[in-house]
Coordinates of N, CA and C in Angstrom, one line a residue:
X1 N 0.8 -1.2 0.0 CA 0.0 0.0 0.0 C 0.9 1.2 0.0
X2 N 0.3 1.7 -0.8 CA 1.1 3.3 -0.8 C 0.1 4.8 0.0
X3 N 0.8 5.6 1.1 CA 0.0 6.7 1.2 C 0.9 7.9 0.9
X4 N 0.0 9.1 0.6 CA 0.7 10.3 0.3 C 0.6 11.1 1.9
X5 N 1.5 11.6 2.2 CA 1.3 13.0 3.5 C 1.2 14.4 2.6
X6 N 0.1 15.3 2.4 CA 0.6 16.4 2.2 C -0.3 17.2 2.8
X7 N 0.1 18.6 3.8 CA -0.5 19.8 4.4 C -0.8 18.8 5.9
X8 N -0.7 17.7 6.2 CA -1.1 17.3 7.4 C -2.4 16.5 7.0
X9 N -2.7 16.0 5.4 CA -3.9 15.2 5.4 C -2.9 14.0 5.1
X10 N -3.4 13.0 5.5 CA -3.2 11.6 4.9 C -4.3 11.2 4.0
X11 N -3.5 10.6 2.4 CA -4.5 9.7 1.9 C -3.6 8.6 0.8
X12 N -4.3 7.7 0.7 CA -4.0 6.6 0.1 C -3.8 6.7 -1.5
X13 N -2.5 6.8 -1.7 CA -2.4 6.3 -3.8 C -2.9 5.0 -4.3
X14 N -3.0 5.3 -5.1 CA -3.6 3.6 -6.1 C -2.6 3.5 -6.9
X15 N -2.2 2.5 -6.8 CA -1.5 1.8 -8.5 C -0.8 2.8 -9.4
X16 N -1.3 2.6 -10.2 CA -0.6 3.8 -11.0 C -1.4 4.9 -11.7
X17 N -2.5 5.1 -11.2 CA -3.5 6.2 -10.8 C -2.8 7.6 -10.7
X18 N -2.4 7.6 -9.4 CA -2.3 8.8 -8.8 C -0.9 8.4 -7.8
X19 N -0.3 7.6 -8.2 CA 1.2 7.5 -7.7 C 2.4 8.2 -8.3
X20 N 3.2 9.1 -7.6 CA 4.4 9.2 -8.0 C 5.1 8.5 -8.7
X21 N 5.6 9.0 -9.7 CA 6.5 7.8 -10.6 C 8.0 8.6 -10.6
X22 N 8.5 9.2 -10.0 CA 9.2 9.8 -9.4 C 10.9 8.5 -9.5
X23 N 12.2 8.6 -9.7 CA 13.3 7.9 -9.8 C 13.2 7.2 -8.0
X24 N 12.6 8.2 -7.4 CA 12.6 7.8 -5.9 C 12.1 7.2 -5.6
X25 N 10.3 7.4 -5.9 CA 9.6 6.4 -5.9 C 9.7 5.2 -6.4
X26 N 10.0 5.0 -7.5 CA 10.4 3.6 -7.9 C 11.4 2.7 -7.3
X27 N 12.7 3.4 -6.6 CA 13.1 2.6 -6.0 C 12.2 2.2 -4.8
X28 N 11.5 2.9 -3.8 CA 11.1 2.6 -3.2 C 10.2 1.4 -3.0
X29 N 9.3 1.6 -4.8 CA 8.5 0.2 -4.3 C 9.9 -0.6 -5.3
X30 N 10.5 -1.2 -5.7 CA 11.6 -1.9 -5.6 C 11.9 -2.9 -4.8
X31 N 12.3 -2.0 -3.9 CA 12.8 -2.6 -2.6 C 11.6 -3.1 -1.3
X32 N 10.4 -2.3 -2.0 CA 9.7 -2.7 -0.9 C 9.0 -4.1 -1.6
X33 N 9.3 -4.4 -2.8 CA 8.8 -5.5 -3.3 C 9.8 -7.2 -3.2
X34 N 10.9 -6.3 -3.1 CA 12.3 -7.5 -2.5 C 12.1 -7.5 -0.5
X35 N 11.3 -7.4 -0.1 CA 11.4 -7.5 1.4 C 11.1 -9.0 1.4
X36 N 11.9 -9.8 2.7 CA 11.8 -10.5 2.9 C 10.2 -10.5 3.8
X37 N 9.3 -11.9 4.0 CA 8.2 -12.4 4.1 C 7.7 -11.4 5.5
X38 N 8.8 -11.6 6.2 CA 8.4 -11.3 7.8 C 8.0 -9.7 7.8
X39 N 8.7 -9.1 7.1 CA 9.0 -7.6 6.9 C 7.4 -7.0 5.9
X40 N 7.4 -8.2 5.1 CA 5.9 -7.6 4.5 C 4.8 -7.9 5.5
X41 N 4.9 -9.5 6.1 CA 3.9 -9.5 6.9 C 3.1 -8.6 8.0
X42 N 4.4 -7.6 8.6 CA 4.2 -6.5 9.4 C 3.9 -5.3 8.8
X43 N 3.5 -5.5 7.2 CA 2.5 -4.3 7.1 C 3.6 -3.1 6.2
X44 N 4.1 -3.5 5.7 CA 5.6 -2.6 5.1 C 4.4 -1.6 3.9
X45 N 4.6 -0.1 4.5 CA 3.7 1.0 3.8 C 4.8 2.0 2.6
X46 N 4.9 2.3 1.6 CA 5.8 3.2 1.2 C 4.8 4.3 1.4
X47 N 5.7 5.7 1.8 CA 4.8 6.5 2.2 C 6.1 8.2 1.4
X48 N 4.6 9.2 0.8 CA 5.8 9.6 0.2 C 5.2 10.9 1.1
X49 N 5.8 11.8 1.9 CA 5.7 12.1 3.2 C 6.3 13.9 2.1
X50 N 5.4 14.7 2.0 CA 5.2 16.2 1.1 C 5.7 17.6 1.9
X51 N 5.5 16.9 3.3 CA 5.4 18.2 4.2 C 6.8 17.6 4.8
X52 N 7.2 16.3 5.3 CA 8.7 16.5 5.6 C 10.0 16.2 4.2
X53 N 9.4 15.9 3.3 CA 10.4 15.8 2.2 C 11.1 14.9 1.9
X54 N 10.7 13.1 2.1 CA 11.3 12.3 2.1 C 10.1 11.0 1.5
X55 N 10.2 10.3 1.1 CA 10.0 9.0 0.2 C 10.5 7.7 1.1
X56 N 9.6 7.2 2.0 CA 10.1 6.0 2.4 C 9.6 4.8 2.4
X57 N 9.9 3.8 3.2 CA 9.1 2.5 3.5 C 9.1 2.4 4.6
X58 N 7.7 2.8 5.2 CA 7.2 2.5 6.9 C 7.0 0.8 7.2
X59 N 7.5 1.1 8.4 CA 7.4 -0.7 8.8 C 6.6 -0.4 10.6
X60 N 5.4 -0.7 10.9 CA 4.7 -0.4 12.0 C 5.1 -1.3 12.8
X61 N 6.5 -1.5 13.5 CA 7.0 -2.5 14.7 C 6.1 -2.4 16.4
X62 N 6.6 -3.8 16.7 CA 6.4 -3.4 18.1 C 6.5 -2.5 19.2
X63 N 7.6 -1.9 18.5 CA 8.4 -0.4 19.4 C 8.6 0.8 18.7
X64 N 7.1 0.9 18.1 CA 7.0 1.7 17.4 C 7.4 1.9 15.7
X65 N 7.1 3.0 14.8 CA 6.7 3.2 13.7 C 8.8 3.2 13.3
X66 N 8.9 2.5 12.5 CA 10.4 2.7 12.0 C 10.4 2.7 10.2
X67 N 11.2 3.7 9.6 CA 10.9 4.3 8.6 C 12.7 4.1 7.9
X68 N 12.3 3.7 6.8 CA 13.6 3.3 5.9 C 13.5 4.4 4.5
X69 N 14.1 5.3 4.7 CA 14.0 6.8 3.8 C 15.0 6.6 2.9
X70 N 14.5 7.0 1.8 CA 15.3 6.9 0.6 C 16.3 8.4 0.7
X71 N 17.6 8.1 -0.1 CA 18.5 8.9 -0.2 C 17.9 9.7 -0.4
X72 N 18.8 11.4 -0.3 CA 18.6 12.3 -1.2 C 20.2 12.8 -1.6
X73 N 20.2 12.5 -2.7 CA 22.1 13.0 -3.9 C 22.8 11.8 -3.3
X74 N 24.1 12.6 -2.3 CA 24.8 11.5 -2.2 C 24.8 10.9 -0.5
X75 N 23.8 11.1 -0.1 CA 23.6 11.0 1.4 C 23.3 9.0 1.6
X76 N 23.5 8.5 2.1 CA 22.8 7.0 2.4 C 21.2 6.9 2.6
X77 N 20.7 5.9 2.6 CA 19.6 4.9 3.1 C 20.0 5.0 4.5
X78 N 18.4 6.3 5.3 CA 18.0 6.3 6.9 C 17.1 5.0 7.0
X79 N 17.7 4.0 8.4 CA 16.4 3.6 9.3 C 15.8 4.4 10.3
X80 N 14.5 5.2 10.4 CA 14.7 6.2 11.2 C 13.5 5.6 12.6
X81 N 13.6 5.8 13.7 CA 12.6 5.0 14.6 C 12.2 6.5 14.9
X82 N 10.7 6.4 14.6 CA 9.8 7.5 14.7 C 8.8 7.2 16.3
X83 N 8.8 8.2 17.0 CA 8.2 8.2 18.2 C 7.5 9.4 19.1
X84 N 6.9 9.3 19.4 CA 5.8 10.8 20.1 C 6.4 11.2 21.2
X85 N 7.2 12.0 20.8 CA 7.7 13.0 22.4 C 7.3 13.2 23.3
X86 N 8.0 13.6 24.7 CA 6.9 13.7 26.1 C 6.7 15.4 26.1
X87 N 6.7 16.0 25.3 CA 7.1 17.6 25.4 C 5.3 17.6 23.9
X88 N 4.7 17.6 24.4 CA 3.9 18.2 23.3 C 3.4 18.6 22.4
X89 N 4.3 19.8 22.5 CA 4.2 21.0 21.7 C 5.6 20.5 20.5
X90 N 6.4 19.5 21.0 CA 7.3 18.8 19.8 C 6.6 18.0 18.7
X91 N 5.4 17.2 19.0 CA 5.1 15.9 18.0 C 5.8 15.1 18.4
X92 N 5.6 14.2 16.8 CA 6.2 13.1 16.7 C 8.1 13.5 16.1
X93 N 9.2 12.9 16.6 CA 10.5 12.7 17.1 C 10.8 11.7 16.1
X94 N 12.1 12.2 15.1 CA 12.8 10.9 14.6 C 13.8 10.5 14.7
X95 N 14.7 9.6 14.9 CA 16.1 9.3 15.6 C 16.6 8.3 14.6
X96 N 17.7 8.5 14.0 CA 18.7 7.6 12.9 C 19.3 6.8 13.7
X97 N 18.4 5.3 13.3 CA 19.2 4.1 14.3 C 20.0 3.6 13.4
X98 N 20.0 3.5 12.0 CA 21.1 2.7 11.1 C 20.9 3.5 9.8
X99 N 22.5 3.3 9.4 CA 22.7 3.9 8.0 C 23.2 3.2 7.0
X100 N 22.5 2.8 6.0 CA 23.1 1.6 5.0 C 23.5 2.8 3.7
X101 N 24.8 2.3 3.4 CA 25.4 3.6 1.9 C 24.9 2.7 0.8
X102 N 24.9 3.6 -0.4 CA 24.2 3.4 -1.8 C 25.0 2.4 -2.3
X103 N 26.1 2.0 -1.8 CA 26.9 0.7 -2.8 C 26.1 -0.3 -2.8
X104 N 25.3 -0.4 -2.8 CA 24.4 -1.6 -2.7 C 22.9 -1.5 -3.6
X105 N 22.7 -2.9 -4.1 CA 21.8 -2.5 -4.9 C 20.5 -3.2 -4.4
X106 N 19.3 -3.0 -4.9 CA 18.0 -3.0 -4.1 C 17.8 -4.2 -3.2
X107 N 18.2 -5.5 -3.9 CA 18.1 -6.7 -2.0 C 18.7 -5.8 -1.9
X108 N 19.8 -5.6 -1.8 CA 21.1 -5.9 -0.7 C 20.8 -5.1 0.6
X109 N 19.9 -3.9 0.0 CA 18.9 -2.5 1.3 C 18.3 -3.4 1.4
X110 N 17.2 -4.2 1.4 CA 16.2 -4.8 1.7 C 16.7 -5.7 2.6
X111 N 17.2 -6.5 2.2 CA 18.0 -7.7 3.7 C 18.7 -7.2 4.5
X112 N 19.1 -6.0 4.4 CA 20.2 -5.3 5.7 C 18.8 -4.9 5.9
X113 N 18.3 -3.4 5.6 CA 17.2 -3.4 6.4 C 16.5 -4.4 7.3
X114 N 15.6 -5.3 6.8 CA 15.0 -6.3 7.6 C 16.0 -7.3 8.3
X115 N 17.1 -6.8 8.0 CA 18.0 -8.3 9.1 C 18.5 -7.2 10.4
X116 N 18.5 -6.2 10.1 CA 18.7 -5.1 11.5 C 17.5 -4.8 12.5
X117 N 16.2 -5.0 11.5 CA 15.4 -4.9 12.3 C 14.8 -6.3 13.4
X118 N 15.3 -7.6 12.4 CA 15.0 -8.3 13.0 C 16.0 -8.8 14.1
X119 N 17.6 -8.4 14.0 CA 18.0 -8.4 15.0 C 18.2 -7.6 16.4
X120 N 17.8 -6.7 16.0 CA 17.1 -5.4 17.0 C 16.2 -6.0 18.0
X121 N 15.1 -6.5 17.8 CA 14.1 -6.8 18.1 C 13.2 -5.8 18.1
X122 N 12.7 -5.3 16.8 CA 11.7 -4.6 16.4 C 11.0 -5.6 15.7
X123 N 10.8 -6.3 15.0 CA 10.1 -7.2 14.4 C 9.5 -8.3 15.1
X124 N 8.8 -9.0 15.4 CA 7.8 -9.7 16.7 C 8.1 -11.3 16.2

């Protein structure tokens, strides 16, 4: 499933309707289509996020919402663990728990992604 964020609404793309076809986006479903079983089973969302400027693949874990952001130029592949601050007036909090570099081509993000998360213990 794919959703779009923009102005603070959420809504859902279709197919190739109303989806980004963007170099970004395509890797994204790419790689979200090479996810190993466990990693789709938990619900793996590409989400192309307008208001913070990034293109990812959300994974809804146990310990919370963890997001695999696509590059931007020559920066790497963020895992980022997204979480609701105790300060209110902050929101939701993102924190860079792992960083995979672009030498690698679409598995190769996919199984490091899901092999970090599953040895983390974010994945159930």
């Amino acid at each position: 499933m794919e959703i779009r964020i923009s102005g603070g609404i959420v809504r859902r793309t279709f197919g190739g309707i109303d989806a980004p076809m963007t170099p970004v986006a395509i890797q994204a479903r790419t790689i979200a289509n090479l996810l190993p079983l466990m990693c789709q089973r938990l619900g793996a969302t590409i989400v192309h996020n307008d208001d913070d400027r990034y293109t990812g693949i959300r994974f809804d874990t146990k310990a919370g919402a963890v997001v695999l952001e696509m590059p931007k130029a020559n920066e790497s592949y963020r895992l980022v663990h997204e979480f609701i601050a105790p300060d209110p007036t902050t929101g939701r909090v993102g924190k860079v728990i792992y960083q995979i570099p672009q030498l690698y081509n679409a598995n190769g993000i996919a199984l490091m992604a899901s092999e970090f998360l599953r040895s983390r213990g974010f994945l159930a």
